[in-house]
């Protein structure tokens, strides 16, 4: 049996979708804008998380990871920044 909160969530999502369909509202521009905002915020969140994890006042040495994981982090951050830059440069004006 599903919890009640999950049932309400699905009912809400389906109701909003039906309302959009009945009113003939196109949600695609809002979805694209949300994806763009997420693309802008992701690198900022990654940088903030990196700084928080490496703050010696917040985490003791026992909870910090090995320094080699910094290369994995920098690789993923640079990859997301390159994807963002490529997308911004290839957008029609």
PDB file of C-alpha atoms in Angstrom:
ATOM      1  CA  UNK A   1       0.000   0.000   0.000  1.00  0.00           C
ATOM      2  CA  UNK A   2       1.328   3.429  -0.985  1.00  0.00           C
ATOM      3  CA  UNK A   3       1.775   6.155   1.621  1.00  0.00           C
ATOM      4  CA  UNK A   4      -0.812   8.916   1.432  1.00  0.00           C
ATOM      5  CA  UNK A   5       1.749  11.622   0.612  1.00  0.00           C
ATOM      6  CA  UNK A   6       2.784   9.745  -2.559  1.00  0.00           C
ATOM      7  CA  UNK A   7      -0.850   9.441  -3.646  1.00  0.00           C
ATOM      8  CA  UNK A   8      -1.375  13.173  -3.144  1.00  0.00           C
ATOM      9  CA  UNK A   9       1.793  13.913  -5.103  1.00  0.00           C
ATOM     10  CA  UNK A  10       0.642  11.880  -8.102  1.00  0.00           C
ATOM     11  CA  UNK A  11      -2.854  13.334  -7.955  1.00  0.00           C
ATOM     12  CA  UNK A  12      -1.391  16.846  -7.896  1.00  0.00           C
ATOM     13  CA  UNK A  13       0.934  16.175 -10.835  1.00  0.00           C
ATOM     14  CA  UNK A  14      -1.825  14.621 -12.918  1.00  0.00           C
ATOM     15  CA  UNK A  15      -4.214  17.465 -12.048  1.00  0.00           C
ATOM     16  CA  UNK A  16      -1.693  20.114 -13.075  1.00  0.00           C
ATOM     17  CA  UNK A  17      -1.020  18.238 -16.317  1.00  0.00           C
ATOM     18  CA  UNK A  18      -4.727  17.987 -17.049  1.00  0.00           C
ATOM     19  CA  UNK A  19      -5.196  21.684 -16.273  1.00  0.00           C
ATOM     20  CA  UNK A  20      -2.349  22.621 -18.619  1.00  0.00           C
ATOM     21  CA  UNK A  21      -3.900  20.426 -21.307  1.00  0.00           C
ATOM     22  CA  UNK A  22      -7.371  21.891 -20.902  1.00  0.00           C
ATOM     23  CA  UNK A  23      -6.091  25.465 -20.964  1.00  0.00           C
ATOM     24  CA  UNK A  24      -3.753  24.632 -23.888  1.00  0.00           C
ATOM     25  CA  UNK A  25      -0.735  26.004 -22.048  1.00  0.00           C
ATOM     26  CA  UNK A  26       2.617  24.919 -23.480  1.00  0.00           C
ATOM     27  CA  UNK A  27       4.991  24.110 -20.575  1.00  0.00           C
ATOM     28  CA  UNK A  28       8.055  23.592 -22.812  1.00  0.00           C
ATOM     29  CA  UNK A  29       9.453  27.166 -22.367  1.00  0.00           C
ATOM     30  CA  UNK A  30       9.194  26.843 -18.577  1.00  0.00           C
ATOM     31  CA  UNK A  31      10.937  23.461 -18.680  1.00  0.00           C
ATOM     32  CA  UNK A  32      13.739  24.841 -20.869  1.00  0.00           C
ATOM     33  CA  UNK A  33      14.165  27.848 -18.546  1.00  0.00           C
ATOM     34  CA  UNK A  34      14.337  25.549 -15.504  1.00  0.00           C
ATOM     35  CA  UNK A  35      16.986  23.410 -17.215  1.00  0.00           C
ATOM     36  CA  UNK A  36      19.012  26.530 -18.045  1.00  0.00           C
ATOM     37  CA  UNK A  37      18.834  27.769 -14.467  1.00  0.00           C
ATOM     38  CA  UNK A  38      19.894  24.328 -13.221  1.00  0.00           C
ATOM     39  CA  UNK A  39      22.834  24.432 -15.621  1.00  0.00           C
ATOM     40  CA  UNK A  40      23.913  27.769 -14.190  1.00  0.00           C
ATOM     41  CA  UNK A  41      23.476  26.745 -10.558  1.00  0.00           C
ATOM     42  CA  UNK A  42      25.176  23.340 -10.739  1.00  0.00           C
ATOM     43  CA  UNK A  43      28.769  24.662 -10.978  1.00  0.00           C
ATOM     44  CA  UNK A  44      28.088  27.153  -8.177  1.00  0.00           C
ATOM     45  CA  UNK A  45      26.723  24.424  -5.914  1.00  0.00           C
ATOM     46  CA  UNK A  46      29.724  22.224  -6.751  1.00  0.00           C
ATOM     47  CA  UNK A  47      32.154  24.985  -5.817  1.00  0.00           C
ATOM     48  CA  UNK A  48      30.299  25.724  -2.561  1.00  0.00           C
ATOM     49  CA  UNK A  49      30.248  22.030  -1.675  1.00  0.00           C
ATOM     50  CA  UNK A  50      33.953  21.706  -2.464  1.00  0.00           C
ATOM     51  CA  UNK A  51      34.781  24.647  -0.193  1.00  0.00           C
ATOM     52  CA  UNK A  52      32.578  23.298   2.605  1.00  0.00           C
ATOM     53  CA  UNK A  53      34.104  19.821   2.448  1.00  0.00           C
ATOM     54  CA  UNK A  54      37.627  21.195   2.546  1.00  0.00           C
ATOM     55  CA  UNK A  55      36.984  23.588   5.437  1.00  0.00           C
ATOM     56  CA  UNK A  56      38.999  22.244   8.372  1.00  0.00           C
ATOM     57  CA  UNK A  57      36.677  23.964  10.840  1.00  0.00           C
ATOM     58  CA  UNK A  58      33.678  21.991   9.543  1.00  0.00           C
ATOM     59  CA  UNK A  59      35.168  18.533   9.004  1.00  0.00           C
ATOM     60  CA  UNK A  60      37.884  16.811  10.966  1.00  0.00           C
ATOM     61  CA  UNK A  61      40.591  14.861   9.176  1.00  0.00           C
ATOM     62  CA  UNK A  62      38.788  11.576   9.835  1.00  0.00           C
ATOM     63  CA  UNK A  63      35.875  12.635   7.613  1.00  0.00           C
ATOM     64  CA  UNK A  64      37.826  14.188   4.737  1.00  0.00           C
ATOM     65  CA  UNK A  65      38.500  12.166   1.618  1.00  0.00           C
ATOM     66  CA  UNK A  66      41.849  11.413   0.034  1.00  0.00           C
ATOM     67  CA  UNK A  67      43.312  14.298  -2.023  1.00  0.00           C
ATOM     68  CA  UNK A  68      43.257  12.231  -5.233  1.00  0.00           C
ATOM     69  CA  UNK A  69      39.464  12.628  -5.289  1.00  0.00           C
ATOM     70  CA  UNK A  70      40.059  16.328  -5.927  1.00  0.00           C
ATOM     71  CA  UNK A  71      41.111  15.402  -9.467  1.00  0.00           C
ATOM     72  CA  UNK A  72      37.836  13.546 -10.014  1.00  0.00           C
ATOM     73  CA  UNK A  73      35.950  16.549  -8.701  1.00  0.00           C
ATOM     74  CA  UNK A  74      37.873  19.017 -10.874  1.00  0.00           C
ATOM     75  CA  UNK A  75      37.349  16.793 -13.922  1.00  0.00           C
ATOM     76  CA  UNK A  76      33.583  16.670 -13.389  1.00  0.00           C
ATOM     77  CA  UNK A  77      33.362  20.408 -12.668  1.00  0.00           C
ATOM     78  CA  UNK A  78      35.381  21.318 -15.741  1.00  0.00           C
ATOM     79  CA  UNK A  79      33.253  18.956 -17.822  1.00  0.00           C
ATOM     80  CA  UNK A  80      30.041  20.618 -16.695  1.00  0.00           C
ATOM     81  CA  UNK A  81      31.512  24.079 -17.302  1.00  0.00           C
ATOM     82  CA  UNK A  82      32.665  23.073 -20.794  1.00  0.00           C
ATOM     83  CA  UNK A  83      29.226  21.681 -21.618  1.00  0.00           C
ATOM     84  CA  UNK A  84      27.619  24.888 -20.387  1.00  0.00           C
ATOM     85  CA  UNK A  85      30.014  27.072 -22.382  1.00  0.00           C
ATOM     86  CA  UNK A  86      29.512  24.998 -25.528  1.00  0.00           C
ATOM     87  CA  UNK A  87      25.736  25.201 -25.152  1.00  0.00           C
ATOM     88  CA  UNK A  88      25.816  28.965 -24.609  1.00  0.00           C
ATOM     89  CA  UNK A  89      28.062  29.517 -27.638  1.00  0.00           C
ATOM     90  CA  UNK A  90      25.979  27.308 -29.936  1.00  0.00           C
ATOM     91  CA  UNK A  91      22.612  28.875 -29.075  1.00  0.00           C
ATOM     92  CA  UNK A  92      21.027  30.917 -31.853  1.00  0.00           C
ATOM     93  CA  UNK A  93      20.766  34.605 -31.074  1.00  0.00           C
TER      94      UNK A  93
END
